[in-house]
Amino acid sequence: MRDDIDESGLEPGVPVWAVFGDLMSGLLGAFVLILVCALGMQMELASKLETEVQQRRAEAQRREQLEQALAGPLAAGRVTLNNGRIGISGNVLFAFNSADLQPEGRQLLKSLSAPLAAYLGSRDEILMVSGFTDDRQMRGDARRFADNWELSAQRALTVTRALIEEGMPSSSVFAAAFGSEQAVASNADAEGRSKNRRVEMAPTPRPSSAGTANAKPRE
């Protein structure tokens, strides 16, 4: 063993405070690193929370504007509004197993067309009109429809065309069919089946046309 190294493993010329200083510097650096990581995580969480709060505020404002646009029909109980989806009972719009609009249904759609068009225009959104049925098979006069998909599609198209005839721009509305899927009640009894026979209308974001506009036609 070398004579110039004492029992502690340190050279006699190296002061203890220097070793202690190096140790404290290392600890301080580790603490600073942990603090920076913690602050970064906190800022990220704060940013996510702020984004979520803004989204909730925007959604609440959207629902409030939609409620104001449909104040009359909602007060009269002619439509329902749930999570931004406007619901109309199929019995109001159509006779049983029919896709022909009833006078009462036509009048209701006439009262909805203008406020909905104004709402869609102010937000640059479009309206999805969705048709739904119960799960019973086609019978009697309804056999002219292949199945519940076709019946729901025809009803959605009928409502879509009626809204356009009442002044809604055709570029602001489209139809969708769901048949007996997405039931809101049990199909085991007449009351539940009646609730499932419905038409819903939901404002949705307008698809971006940037990709189409920038696409070059094929030669």
mmCIF file with all atom_site columns, C-alpha atoms in Angstrom:
data_model
loop_
_atom_site.group_PDB
_atom_site.id
_atom_site.type_symbol
_atom_site.label_atom_id
_atom_site.label_alt_id
_atom_site.label_comp_id
_atom_site.label_asym_id
_atom_site.label_entity_id
_atom_site.label_seq_id
_atom_site.pdbx_PDB_ins_code
_atom_site.Cartn_x
_atom_site.Cartn_y
_atom_site.Cartn_z
_atom_site.occupancy
_atom_site.B_iso_or_equiv
_atom_site.pdbx_formal_charge
_atom_site.auth_seq_id
_atom_site.auth_comp_id
_atom_site.auth_asym_id
_atom_site.auth_atom_id
_atom_site.pdbx_PDB_model_num
ATOM 1   C CA . MET A 1 1   ? 0.000   0.000  0.000   1.00 0.00 ? 1   MET A CA 1
ATOM 2   C CA . ARG A 1 2   ? 1.201   3.482  -0.873  1.00 0.00 ? 2   ARG A CA 1
ATOM 3   C CA . ASP A 1 3   ? 2.448   5.608  2.028   1.00 0.00 ? 3   ASP A CA 1
ATOM 4   C CA . ASP A 1 4   ? 0.760   8.779  0.696   1.00 0.00 ? 4   ASP A CA 1
ATOM 5   C CA . ILE A 1 5   ? -2.782  7.335  1.051   1.00 0.00 ? 5   ILE A CA 1
ATOM 6   C CA . ASP A 1 6   ? -4.283  7.197  4.585   1.00 0.00 ? 6   ASP A CA 1
ATOM 7   C CA . GLU A 1 7   ? -6.714  4.649  5.959   1.00 0.00 ? 7   GLU A CA 1
ATOM 8   C CA . SER A 1 8   ? -9.762  6.579  4.659   1.00 0.00 ? 8   SER A CA 1
ATOM 9   C CA . GLY A 1 9   ? -8.584  6.130  1.051   1.00 0.00 ? 9   GLY A CA 1
ATOM 10  C CA . LEU A 1 10  ? -7.888  9.851  0.564   1.00 0.00 ? 10  LEU A CA 1
ATOM 11  C CA . GLU A 1 11  ? -4.621  11.464 -0.286  1.00 0.00 ? 11  GLU A CA 1
ATOM 12  C CA . PRO A 1 12  ? -3.336  13.543 2.670   1.00 0.00 ? 12  PRO A CA 1
ATOM 13  C CA . GLY A 1 13  ? -3.405  16.680 0.546   1.00 0.00 ? 13  GLY A CA 1
ATOM 14  C CA . VAL A 1 14  ? -7.144  16.459 -0.323  1.00 0.00 ? 14  VAL A CA 1
ATOM 15  C CA . PRO A 1 15  ? -9.325  18.374 2.192   1.00 0.00 ? 15  PRO A CA 1
ATOM 16  C CA . VAL A 1 16  ? -12.500 16.686 3.480   1.00 0.00 ? 16  VAL A CA 1
ATOM 17  C CA . TRP A 1 17  ? -14.655 19.721 2.690   1.00 0.00 ? 17  TRP A CA 1
ATOM 18  C CA . ALA A 1 18  ? -13.848 19.359 -1.038  1.00 0.00 ? 18  ALA A CA 1
ATOM 19  C CA . VAL A 1 19  ? -15.168 15.811 -1.057  1.00 0.00 ? 19  VAL A CA 1
ATOM 20  C CA . PHE A 1 20  ? -18.240 16.947 0.862   1.00 0.00 ? 20  PHE A CA 1
ATOM 21  C CA . GLY A 1 21  ? -18.734 19.767 -1.642  1.00 0.00 ? 21  GLY A CA 1
ATOM 22  C CA . ASP A 1 22  ? -18.618 17.358 -4.573  1.00 0.00 ? 22  ASP A CA 1
ATOM 23  C CA . LEU A 1 23  ? -21.194 15.157 -2.849  1.00 0.00 ? 23  LEU A CA 1
ATOM 24  C CA . MET A 1 24  ? -23.519 18.077 -2.178  1.00 0.00 ? 24  MET A CA 1
ATOM 25  C CA . SER A 1 25  ? -23.149 19.292 -5.773  1.00 0.00 ? 25  SER A CA 1
ATOM 26  C CA . GLY A 1 26  ? -24.214 15.888 -7.012  1.00 0.00 ? 26  GLY A CA 1
ATOM 27  C CA . LEU A 1 27  ? -27.201 15.829 -4.692  1.00 0.00 ? 27  LEU A CA 1
ATOM 28  C CA . LEU A 1 28  ? -28.180 19.347 -5.705  1.00 0.00 ? 28  LEU A CA 1
ATOM 29  C CA . GLY A 1 29  ? -28.003 18.438 -9.384  1.00 0.00 ? 29  GLY A CA 1
ATOM 30  C CA . ALA A 1 30  ? -30.213 15.402 -8.821  1.00 0.00 ? 30  ALA A CA 1
ATOM 31  C CA . PHE A 1 31  ? -32.703 17.534 -6.852  1.00 0.00 ? 31  PHE A CA 1
ATOM 32  C CA . VAL A 1 32  ? -32.813 20.159 -9.601  1.00 0.00 ? 32  VAL A CA 1
ATOM 33  C CA . LEU A 1 33  ? -33.414 17.440 -12.219 1.00 0.00 ? 33  LEU A CA 1
ATOM 34  C CA . ILE A 1 34  ? -36.283 15.967 -10.170 1.00 0.00 ? 34  ILE A CA 1
ATOM 35  C CA . LEU A 1 35  ? -37.739 19.451 -9.664  1.00 0.00 ? 35  LEU A CA 1
ATOM 36  C CA . VAL A 1 36  ? -37.581 20.219 -13.387 1.00 0.00 ? 36  VAL A CA 1
ATOM 37  C CA . CYS A 1 37  ? -39.324 16.928 -14.220 1.00 0.00 ? 37  CYS A CA 1
ATOM 38  C CA . ALA A 1 38  ? -42.009 17.578 -11.611 1.00 0.00 ? 38  ALA A CA 1
ATOM 39  C CA . LEU A 1 39  ? -42.628 21.099 -12.917 1.00 0.00 ? 39  LEU A CA 1
ATOM 40  C CA . GLY A 1 40  ? -42.834 19.781 -16.483 1.00 0.00 ? 40  GLY A CA 1
ATOM 41  C CA . MET A 1 41  ? -45.420 17.176 -15.490 1.00 0.00 ? 41  MET A CA 1
ATOM 42  C CA . GLN A 1 42  ? -47.395 19.787 -13.564 1.00 0.00 ? 42  GLN A CA 1
ATOM 43  C CA . MET A 1 43  ? -47.429 22.144 -16.539 1.00 0.00 ? 43  MET A CA 1
ATOM 44  C CA . GLU A 1 44  ? -48.536 19.318 -18.847 1.00 0.00 ? 44  GLU A CA 1
ATOM 45  C CA . LEU A 1 45  ? -51.365 18.357 -16.491 1.00 0.00 ? 45  LEU A CA 1
ATOM 46  C CA . ALA A 1 46  ? -52.406 22.011 -16.169 1.00 0.00 ? 46  ALA A CA 1
ATOM 47  C CA . SER A 1 47  ? -52.474 22.360 -19.958 1.00 0.00 ? 47  SER A CA 1
ATOM 48  C CA . LYS A 1 48  ? -54.599 19.219 -20.349 1.00 0.00 ? 48  LYS A CA 1
ATOM 49  C CA . LEU A 1 49  ? -56.975 20.414 -17.642 1.00 0.00 ? 49  LEU A CA 1
ATOM 50  C CA . GLU A 1 50  ? -57.328 23.819 -19.288 1.00 0.00 ? 50  GLU A CA 1
ATOM 51  C CA . THR A 1 51  ? -58.040 22.174 -22.650 1.00 0.00 ? 51  THR A CA 1
ATOM 52  C CA . GLU A 1 52  ? -60.697 19.947 -21.086 1.00 0.00 ? 52  GLU A CA 1
ATOM 53  C CA . VAL A 1 53  ? -62.300 22.926 -19.334 1.00 0.00 ? 53  VAL A CA 1
ATOM 54  C CA . GLN A 1 54  ? -62.422 24.864 -22.604 1.00 0.00 ? 54  GLN A CA 1
ATOM 55  C CA . GLN A 1 55  ? -63.960 21.874 -24.409 1.00 0.00 ? 55  GLN A CA 1
ATOM 56  C CA . ARG A 1 56  ? -66.628 21.519 -21.738 1.00 0.00 ? 56  ARG A CA 1
ATOM 57  C CA . ARG A 1 57  ? -67.413 25.224 -21.898 1.00 0.00 ? 57  ARG A CA 1
ATOM 58  C CA . ALA A 1 58  ? -67.696 25.064 -25.682 1.00 0.00 ? 58  ALA A CA 1
ATOM 59  C CA . GLU A 1 59  ? -69.992 22.034 -25.461 1.00 0.00 ? 59  GLU A CA 1
ATOM 60  C CA . ALA A 1 60  ? -72.162 23.742 -22.829 1.00 0.00 ? 60  ALA A CA 1
ATOM 61  C CA . GLN A 1 61  ? -72.374 26.845 -25.016 1.00 0.00 ? 61  GLN A CA 1
ATOM 62  C CA . ARG A 1 62  ? -73.272 24.685 -28.016 1.00 0.00 ? 62  ARG A CA 1
ATOM 63  C CA . ARG A 1 63  ? -76.110 22.991 -26.112 1.00 0.00 ? 63  ARG A CA 1
ATOM 64  C CA . GLU A 1 64  ? -77.374 26.339 -24.859 1.00 0.00 ? 64  GLU A CA 1
ATOM 65  C CA . GLN A 1 65  ? -77.438 27.801 -28.384 1.00 0.00 ? 65  GLN A CA 1
ATOM 66  C CA . LEU A 1 66  ? -79.242 24.732 -29.701 1.00 0.00 ? 66  LEU A CA 1
ATOM 67  C CA . GLU A 1 67  ? -81.807 24.923 -26.890 1.00 0.00 ? 67  GLU A CA 1
ATOM 68  C CA . GLN A 1 68  ? -82.422 28.578 -27.728 1.00 0.00 ? 68  GLN A CA 1
ATOM 69  C CA . ALA A 1 69  ? -82.858 27.764 -31.417 1.00 0.00 ? 69  ALA A CA 1
ATOM 70  C CA . LEU A 1 70  ? -85.417 25.053 -30.587 1.00 0.00 ? 70  LEU A CA 1
ATOM 71  C CA . ALA A 1 71  ? -87.078 26.827 -27.657 1.00 0.00 ? 71  ALA A CA 1
ATOM 72  C CA . GLY A 1 72  ? -90.594 26.681 -29.162 1.00 0.00 ? 72  GLY A CA 1
ATOM 73  C CA . PRO A 1 73  ? -90.728 22.981 -30.151 1.00 0.00 ? 73  PRO A CA 1
ATOM 74  C CA . LEU A 1 74  ? -88.964 21.982 -26.926 1.00 0.00 ? 74  LEU A CA 1
ATOM 75  C CA . ALA A 1 75  ? -91.447 23.913 -24.774 1.00 0.00 ? 75  ALA A CA 1
ATOM 76  C CA . ALA A 1 76  ? -94.338 22.296 -26.628 1.00 0.00 ? 76  ALA A CA 1
ATOM 77  C CA . GLY A 1 77  ? -92.867 18.841 -26.040 1.00 0.00 ? 77  GLY A CA 1
ATOM 78  C CA . ARG A 1 78  ? -92.773 18.096 -29.769 1.00 0.00 ? 78  ARG A CA 1
ATOM 79  C CA . VAL A 1 79  ? -89.052 17.298 -29.787 1.00 0.00 ? 79  VAL A CA 1
ATOM 80  C CA . THR A 1 80  ? -86.460 16.212 -27.262 1.00 0.00 ? 80  THR A CA 1
ATOM 81  C CA . LEU A 1 81  ? -82.847 17.276 -26.915 1.00 0.00 ? 81  LEU A CA 1
ATOM 82  C CA . ASN A 1 82  ? -80.317 14.889 -25.402 1.00 0.00 ? 82  ASN A CA 1
ATOM 83  C CA . ASN A 1 83  ? -76.551 15.440 -25.666 1.00 0.00 ? 83  ASN A CA 1
ATOM 84  C CA . GLY A 1 84  ? -77.005 17.609 -28.740 1.00 0.00 ? 84  GLY A CA 1
ATOM 85  C CA . ARG A 1 85  ? -79.266 15.076 -30.518 1.00 0.00 ? 85  ARG A CA 1
ATOM 86  C CA . ILE A 1 86  ? -82.752 16.241 -31.487 1.00 0.00 ? 86  ILE A CA 1
ATOM 87  C CA . GLY A 1 87  ? -85.263 13.434 -31.183 1.00 0.00 ? 87  GLY A CA 1
ATOM 88  C CA . ILE A 1 88  ? -88.689 13.157 -32.831 1.00 0.00 ? 88  ILE A CA 1
ATOM 89  C CA . SER A 1 89  ? -91.045 10.262 -32.212 1.00 0.00 ? 89  SER A CA 1
ATOM 90  C CA . GLY A 1 90  ? -91.769 8.250  -35.324 1.00 0.00 ? 90  GLY A CA 1
ATOM 91  C CA . ASN A 1 91  ? -95.492 8.407  -34.483 1.00 0.00 ? 91  ASN A CA 1
ATOM 92  C CA . VAL A 1 92  ? -95.435 12.178 -34.952 1.00 0.00 ? 92  VAL A CA 1
ATOM 93  C CA . LEU A 1 93  ? -93.806 11.995 -38.374 1.00 0.00 ? 93  LEU A CA 1
ATOM 94  C CA . PHE A 1 94  ? -95.129 8.770  -39.873 1.00 0.00 ? 94  PHE A CA 1
ATOM 95  C CA . ALA A 1 95  ? -97.961 6.300  -39.653 1.00 0.00 ? 95  ALA A CA 1
ATOM 96  C CA . PHE A 1 96  ? -97.021 2.796  -38.509 1.00 0.00 ? 96  PHE A CA 1
ATOM 97  C CA . ASN A 1 97  ? -94.678 1.067  -41.005 1.00 0.00 ? 97  ASN A CA 1
ATOM 98  C CA . SER A 1 98  ? -94.929 4.011  -43.389 1.00 0.00 ? 98  SER A CA 1
ATOM 99  C CA . ALA A 1 99  ? -92.323 6.399  -44.798 1.00 0.00 ? 99  ALA A CA 1
ATOM 100 C CA . ASP A 1 100 ? -94.915 8.973  -45.917 1.00 0.00 ? 100 ASP A CA 1
ATOM 101 C CA . LEU A 1 101 ? -94.809 12.161 -43.879 1.00 0.00 ? 101 LEU A CA 1
ATOM 102 C CA . GLN A 1 102 ? -97.971 12.985 -41.924 1.00 0.00 ? 102 GLN A CA 1
ATOM 103 C CA . PRO A 1 103 ? -99.376 16.567 -41.927 1.00 0.00 ? 103 PRO A CA 1
ATOM 104 C CA . GLU A 1 104 ? -98.427 17.009 -38.265 1.00 0.00 ? 104 GLU A CA 1
ATOM 105 C CA . GLY A 1 105 ? -94.898 15.875 -39.045 1.00 0.00 ? 105 GLY A CA 1
ATOM 106 C CA . ARG A 1 106 ? -94.636 18.200 -42.019 1.00 0.00 ? 106 ARG A CA 1
ATOM 107 C CA . GLN A 1 107 ? -95.728 21.145 -39.871 1.00 0.00 ? 107 GLN A CA 1
ATOM 108 C CA . LEU A 1 108 ? -93.170 20.257 -37.197 1.00 0.00 ? 108 LEU A CA 1
ATOM 109 C CA . LEU A 1 109 ? -90.321 20.048 -39.706 1.00 0.00 ? 109 LEU A CA 1
ATOM 110 C CA . LYS A 1 110 ? -91.410 23.383 -41.167 1.00 0.00 ? 110 LYS A CA 1
ATOM 111 C CA . SER A 1 111 ? -91.074 24.963 -37.710 1.00 0.00 ? 111 SER A CA 1
ATOM 112 C CA . LEU A 1 112 ? -87.619 23.407 -37.253 1.00 0.00 ? 112 LEU A CA 1
ATOM 113 C CA . SER A 1 113 ? -86.100 24.225 -40.638 1.00 0.00 ? 113 SER A CA 1
ATOM 114 C CA . ALA A 1 114 ? -85.402 27.939 -40.220 1.00 0.00 ? 114 ALA A CA 1
ATOM 115 C CA . PRO A 1 115 ? -83.927 27.891 -36.673 1.00 0.00 ? 115 PRO A CA 1
ATOM 116 C CA . LEU A 1 116 ? -81.826 24.834 -37.481 1.00 0.00 ? 116 LEU A CA 1
ATOM 117 C CA . ALA A 1 117 ? -80.522 26.393 -40.701 1.00 0.00 ? 117 ALA A CA 1
ATOM 118 C CA . ALA A 1 118 ? -79.563 29.560 -38.808 1.00 0.00 ? 118 ALA A CA 1
ATOM 119 C CA . TYR A 1 119 ? -77.842 27.540 -36.089 1.00 0.00 ? 119 TYR A CA 1
ATOM 120 C CA . LEU A 1 120 ? -75.899 25.436 -38.604 1.00 0.00 ? 120 LEU A CA 1
ATOM 121 C CA . GLY A 1 121 ? -74.858 28.505 -40.571 1.00 0.00 ? 121 GLY A CA 1
ATOM 122 C CA . SER A 1 122 ? -73.558 30.309 -37.476 1.00 0.00 ? 122 SER A CA 1
ATOM 123 C CA . ARG A 1 123 ? -71.347 27.354 -36.547 1.00 0.00 ? 123 ARG A CA 1
ATOM 124 C CA . ASP A 1 124 ? -70.478 26.068 -40.042 1.00 0.00 ? 124 ASP A CA 1
ATOM 125 C CA . GLU A 1 125 ? -71.937 22.645 -39.196 1.00 0.00 ? 125 GLU A CA 1
ATOM 126 C CA . ILE A 1 126 ? -74.162 20.187 -41.054 1.00 0.00 ? 126 ILE A CA 1
ATOM 127 C CA . LEU A 1 127 ? -77.176 18.183 -39.899 1.00 0.00 ? 127 LEU A CA 1
ATOM 128 C CA . MET A 1 128 ? -77.245 14.387 -39.829 1.00 0.00 ? 128 MET A CA 1
ATOM 129 C CA . VAL A 1 129 ? -80.798 13.024 -40.046 1.00 0.00 ? 129 VAL A CA 1
ATOM 130 C CA . SER A 1 130 ? -80.903 9.451  -38.718 1.00 0.00 ? 130 SER A CA 1
ATOM 131 C CA . GLY A 1 131 ? -83.742 6.944  -39.048 1.00 0.00 ? 131 GLY A CA 1
ATOM 132 C CA . PHE A 1 132 ? -84.375 4.178  -36.485 1.00 0.00 ? 132 PHE A CA 1
ATOM 133 C CA . THR A 1 133 ? -86.962 1.385  -36.192 1.00 0.00 ? 133 THR A CA 1
ATOM 134 C CA . ASP A 1 134 ? -87.957 -1.342 -33.746 1.00 0.00 ? 134 ASP A CA 1
ATOM 135 C CA . ASP A 1 135 ? -86.807 -4.909 -34.338 1.00 0.00 ? 135 ASP A CA 1
ATOM 136 C CA . ARG A 1 136 ? -90.049 -6.387 -35.679 1.00 0.00 ? 136 ARG A CA 1
ATOM 137 C CA . GLN A 1 137 ? -90.022 -7.937 -39.141 1.00 0.00 ? 137 GLN A CA 1
ATOM 138 C CA . MET A 1 138 ? -91.769 -6.333 -42.076 1.00 0.00 ? 138 MET A CA 1
ATOM 139 C CA . ARG A 1 139 ? -95.400 -7.440 -42.428 1.00 0.00 ? 139 ARG A CA 1
ATOM 140 C CA . GLY A 1 140 ? -98.556 -6.307 -44.201 1.00 0.00 ? 140 GLY A CA 1
ATOM 141 C CA . ASP A 1 141 ? -98.149 -3.044 -46.141 1.00 0.00 ? 141 ASP A CA 1
ATOM 142 C CA . ALA A 1 142 ? -94.602 -2.712 -44.802 1.00 0.00 ? 142 ALA A CA 1
ATOM 143 C CA . ARG A 1 143 ? -93.466 -5.609 -46.991 1.00 0.00 ? 143 ARG A CA 1
ATOM 144 C CA . ARG A 1 144 ? -92.717 -3.100 -49.731 1.00 0.00 ? 144 ARG A CA 1
ATOM 145 C CA . PHE A 1 145 ? -89.573 -2.401 -47.671 1.00 0.00 ? 145 PHE A CA 1
ATOM 146 C CA . ALA A 1 146 ? -86.939 -5.124 -47.784 1.00 0.00 ? 146 ALA A CA 1
ATOM 147 C CA . ASP A 1 147 ? -86.167 -4.791 -44.071 1.00 0.00 ? 147 ASP A CA 1
ATOM 148 C CA . ASN A 1 148 ? -85.883 -2.319 -41.192 1.00 0.00 ? 148 ASN A CA 1
ATOM 149 C CA . TRP A 1 149 ? -82.734 -0.851 -42.741 1.00 0.00 ? 149 TRP A CA 1
ATOM 150 C CA . GLU A 1 150 ? -84.655 0.202  -45.820 1.00 0.00 ? 150 GLU A CA 1
ATOM 151 C CA . LEU A 1 151 ? -87.577 1.566  -43.791 1.00 0.00 ? 151 LEU A CA 1
ATOM 152 C CA . SER A 1 152 ? -85.268 3.647  -41.586 1.00 0.00 ? 152 SER A CA 1
ATOM 153 C CA . ALA A 1 153 ? -83.390 4.879  -44.662 1.00 0.00 ? 153 ALA A CA 1
ATOM 154 C CA . GLN A 1 154 ? -86.587 5.955  -46.429 1.00 0.00 ? 154 GLN A CA 1
ATOM 155 C CA . ARG A 1 155 ? -87.800 7.792  -43.337 1.00 0.00 ? 155 ARG A CA 1
ATOM 156 C CA . ALA A 1 156 ? -84.491 9.605  -42.945 1.00 0.00 ? 156 ALA A CA 1
ATOM 157 C CA . LEU A 1 157 ? -84.575 10.583 -46.634 1.00 0.00 ? 157 LEU A CA 1
ATOM 158 C CA . THR A 1 158 ? -88.169 11.791 -46.319 1.00 0.00 ? 158 THR A CA 1
ATOM 159 C CA . VAL A 1 159 ? -87.278 14.059 -43.398 1.00 0.00 ? 159 VAL A CA 1
ATOM 160 C CA . THR A 1 160 ? -84.132 15.292 -45.169 1.00 0.00 ? 160 THR A CA 1
ATOM 161 C CA . ARG A 1 161 ? -86.065 16.194 -48.316 1.00 0.00 ? 161 ARG A CA 1
ATOM 162 C CA . ALA A 1 162 ? -88.795 17.898 -46.284 1.00 0.00 ? 162 ALA A CA 1
ATOM 163 C CA . LEU A 1 163 ? -86.239 20.104 -44.514 1.00 0.00 ? 163 LEU A CA 1
ATOM 164 C CA . ILE A 1 164 ? -84.715 21.052 -47.868 1.00 0.00 ? 164 ILE A CA 1
ATOM 165 C CA . GLU A 1 165 ? -88.166 21.851 -49.274 1.00 0.00 ? 165 GLU A CA 1
ATOM 166 C CA . GLU A 1 166 ? -88.751 24.117 -46.267 1.00 0.00 ? 166 GLU A CA 1
ATOM 167 C CA . GLY A 1 167 ? -85.632 26.137 -47.021 1.00 0.00 ? 167 GLY A CA 1
ATOM 168 C CA . MET A 1 168 ? -82.669 24.334 -45.473 1.00 0.00 ? 168 MET A CA 1
ATOM 169 C CA . PRO A 1 169 ? -79.678 24.323 -47.873 1.00 0.00 ? 169 PRO A CA 1
ATOM 170 C CA . SER A 1 170 ? -79.141 20.865 -49.343 1.00 0.00 ? 170 SER A CA 1
ATOM 171 C CA . SER A 1 171 ? -75.424 21.176 -48.565 1.00 0.00 ? 171 SER A CA 1
ATOM 172 C CA . SER A 1 172 ? -76.257 21.436 -44.850 1.00 0.00 ? 172 SER A CA 1
ATOM 173 C CA . VAL A 1 173 ? -78.116 18.159 -44.347 1.00 0.00 ? 173 VAL A CA 1
ATOM 174 C CA . PHE A 1 174 ? -77.647 14.447 -45.074 1.00 0.00 ? 174 PHE A CA 1
ATOM 175 C CA . ALA A 1 175 ? -79.450 11.196 -44.207 1.00 0.00 ? 175 ALA A CA 1
ATOM 176 C CA . ALA A 1 176 ? -78.295 8.079  -42.358 1.00 0.00 ? 176 ALA A CA 1
ATOM 177 C CA . ALA A 1 177 ? -80.032 4.766  -41.570 1.00 0.00 ? 177 ALA A CA 1
ATOM 178 C CA . PHE A 1 178 ? -79.595 2.607  -38.472 1.00 0.00 ? 178 PHE A CA 1
ATOM 179 C CA . GLY A 1 179 ? -82.497 0.162  -38.754 1.00 0.00 ? 179 GLY A CA 1
ATOM 180 C CA . SER A 1 180 ? -83.199 -1.487 -35.406 1.00 0.00 ? 180 SER A CA 1
ATOM 181 C CA . GLU A 1 181 ? -79.670 -0.846 -34.143 1.00 0.00 ? 181 GLU A CA 1
ATOM 182 C CA . GLN A 1 182 ? -78.981 1.558  -31.259 1.00 0.00 ? 182 GLN A CA 1
ATOM 183 C CA . ALA A 1 183 ? -82.324 1.026  -29.529 1.00 0.00 ? 183 ALA A CA 1
ATOM 184 C CA . VAL A 1 184 ? -83.146 3.429  -26.695 1.00 0.00 ? 184 VAL A CA 1
ATOM 185 C CA . ALA A 1 185 ? -85.659 1.087  -25.050 1.00 0.00 ? 185 ALA A CA 1
ATOM 186 C CA . SER A 1 186 ? -86.531 -2.589 -24.885 1.00 0.00 ? 186 SER A CA 1
ATOM 187 C CA . ASN A 1 187 ? -88.295 -4.087 -27.901 1.00 0.00 ? 187 ASN A CA 1
ATOM 188 C CA . ALA A 1 188 ? -90.089 -6.550 -25.613 1.00 0.00 ? 188 ALA A CA 1
ATOM 189 C CA . ASP A 1 189 ? -93.212 -4.373 -25.258 1.00 0.00 ? 189 ASP A CA 1
ATOM 190 C CA . ALA A 1 190 ? -95.234 -1.911 -27.336 1.00 0.00 ? 190 ALA A CA 1
ATOM 191 C CA . GLU A 1 191 ? -94.096 1.142  -25.362 1.00 0.00 ? 191 GLU A CA 1
ATOM 192 C CA . GLY A 1 192 ? -90.426 0.353  -25.882 1.00 0.00 ? 192 GLY A CA 1
ATOM 193 C CA . ARG A 1 193 ? -90.880 -0.371 -29.586 1.00 0.00 ? 193 ARG A CA 1
ATOM 194 C CA . SER A 1 194 ? -92.691 2.957  -29.973 1.00 0.00 ? 194 SER A CA 1
ATOM 195 C CA . LYS A 1 195 ? -89.685 4.795  -28.482 1.00 0.00 ? 195 LYS A CA 1
ATOM 196 C CA . ASN A 1 196 ? -87.310 2.987  -30.825 1.00 0.00 ? 196 ASN A CA 1
ATOM 197 C CA . ARG A 1 197 ? -89.274 4.064  -33.909 1.00 0.00 ? 197 ARG A CA 1
ATOM 198 C CA . ARG A 1 198 ? -87.832 7.540  -34.150 1.00 0.00 ? 198 ARG A CA 1
ATOM 199 C CA . VAL A 1 199 ? -85.878 10.071 -36.176 1.00 0.00 ? 199 VAL A CA 1
ATOM 200 C CA . GLU A 1 200 ? -82.943 11.941 -34.699 1.00 0.00 ? 200 GLU A CA 1
ATOM 201 C CA . MET A 1 201 ? -81.153 15.021 -35.984 1.00 0.00 ? 201 MET A CA 1
ATOM 202 C CA . ALA A 1 202 ? -77.651 15.890 -34.822 1.00 0.00 ? 202 ALA A CA 1
ATOM 203 C CA . PRO A 1 203 ? -75.473 18.855 -35.838 1.00 0.00 ? 203 PRO A CA 1
ATOM 204 C CA . THR A 1 204 ? -71.983 17.645 -36.721 1.00 0.00 ? 204 THR A CA 1
ATOM 205 C CA . PRO A 1 205 ? -68.760 19.358 -37.879 1.00 0.00 ? 205 PRO A CA 1
ATOM 206 C CA . ARG A 1 206 ? -68.613 20.003 -41.590 1.00 0.00 ? 206 ARG A CA 1
ATOM 207 C CA . PRO A 1 207 ? -66.015 17.793 -43.328 1.00 0.00 ? 207 PRO A CA 1
ATOM 208 C CA . SER A 1 208 ? -62.909 19.647 -44.439 1.00 0.00 ? 208 SER A CA 1
ATOM 209 C CA . SER A 1 209 ? -62.717 20.219 -48.180 1.00 0.00 ? 209 SER A CA 1
ATOM 210 C CA . ALA A 1 210 ? -59.033 21.208 -48.185 1.00 0.00 ? 210 ALA A CA 1
ATOM 211 C CA . GLY A 1 211 ? -57.897 17.834 -49.424 1.00 0.00 ? 211 GLY A CA 1
ATOM 212 C CA . THR A 1 212 ? -60.454 17.838 -52.228 1.00 0.00 ? 212 THR A CA 1
ATOM 213 C CA . ALA A 1 213 ? -59.657 21.383 -53.239 1.00 0.00 ? 213 ALA A CA 1
ATOM 214 C CA . ASN A 1 214 ? -55.929 20.683 -53.429 1.00 0.00 ? 214 ASN A CA 1
ATOM 215 C CA . ALA A 1 215 ? -56.293 17.393 -55.297 1.00 0.00 ? 215 ALA A CA 1
ATOM 216 C CA . LYS A 1 216 ? -55.326 17.499 -58.960 1.00 0.00 ? 216 LYS A CA 1
ATOM 217 C CA . PRO A 1 217 ? -57.704 15.897 -61.451 1.00 0.00 ? 217 PRO A CA 1
ATOM 218 C CA . ARG A 1 218 ? -56.481 12.781 -63.179 1.00 0.00 ? 218 ARG A CA 1
ATOM 219 C CA . GLU A 1 219 ? -55.682 13.011 -66.858 1.00 0.00 ? 219 GLU A CA 1
#
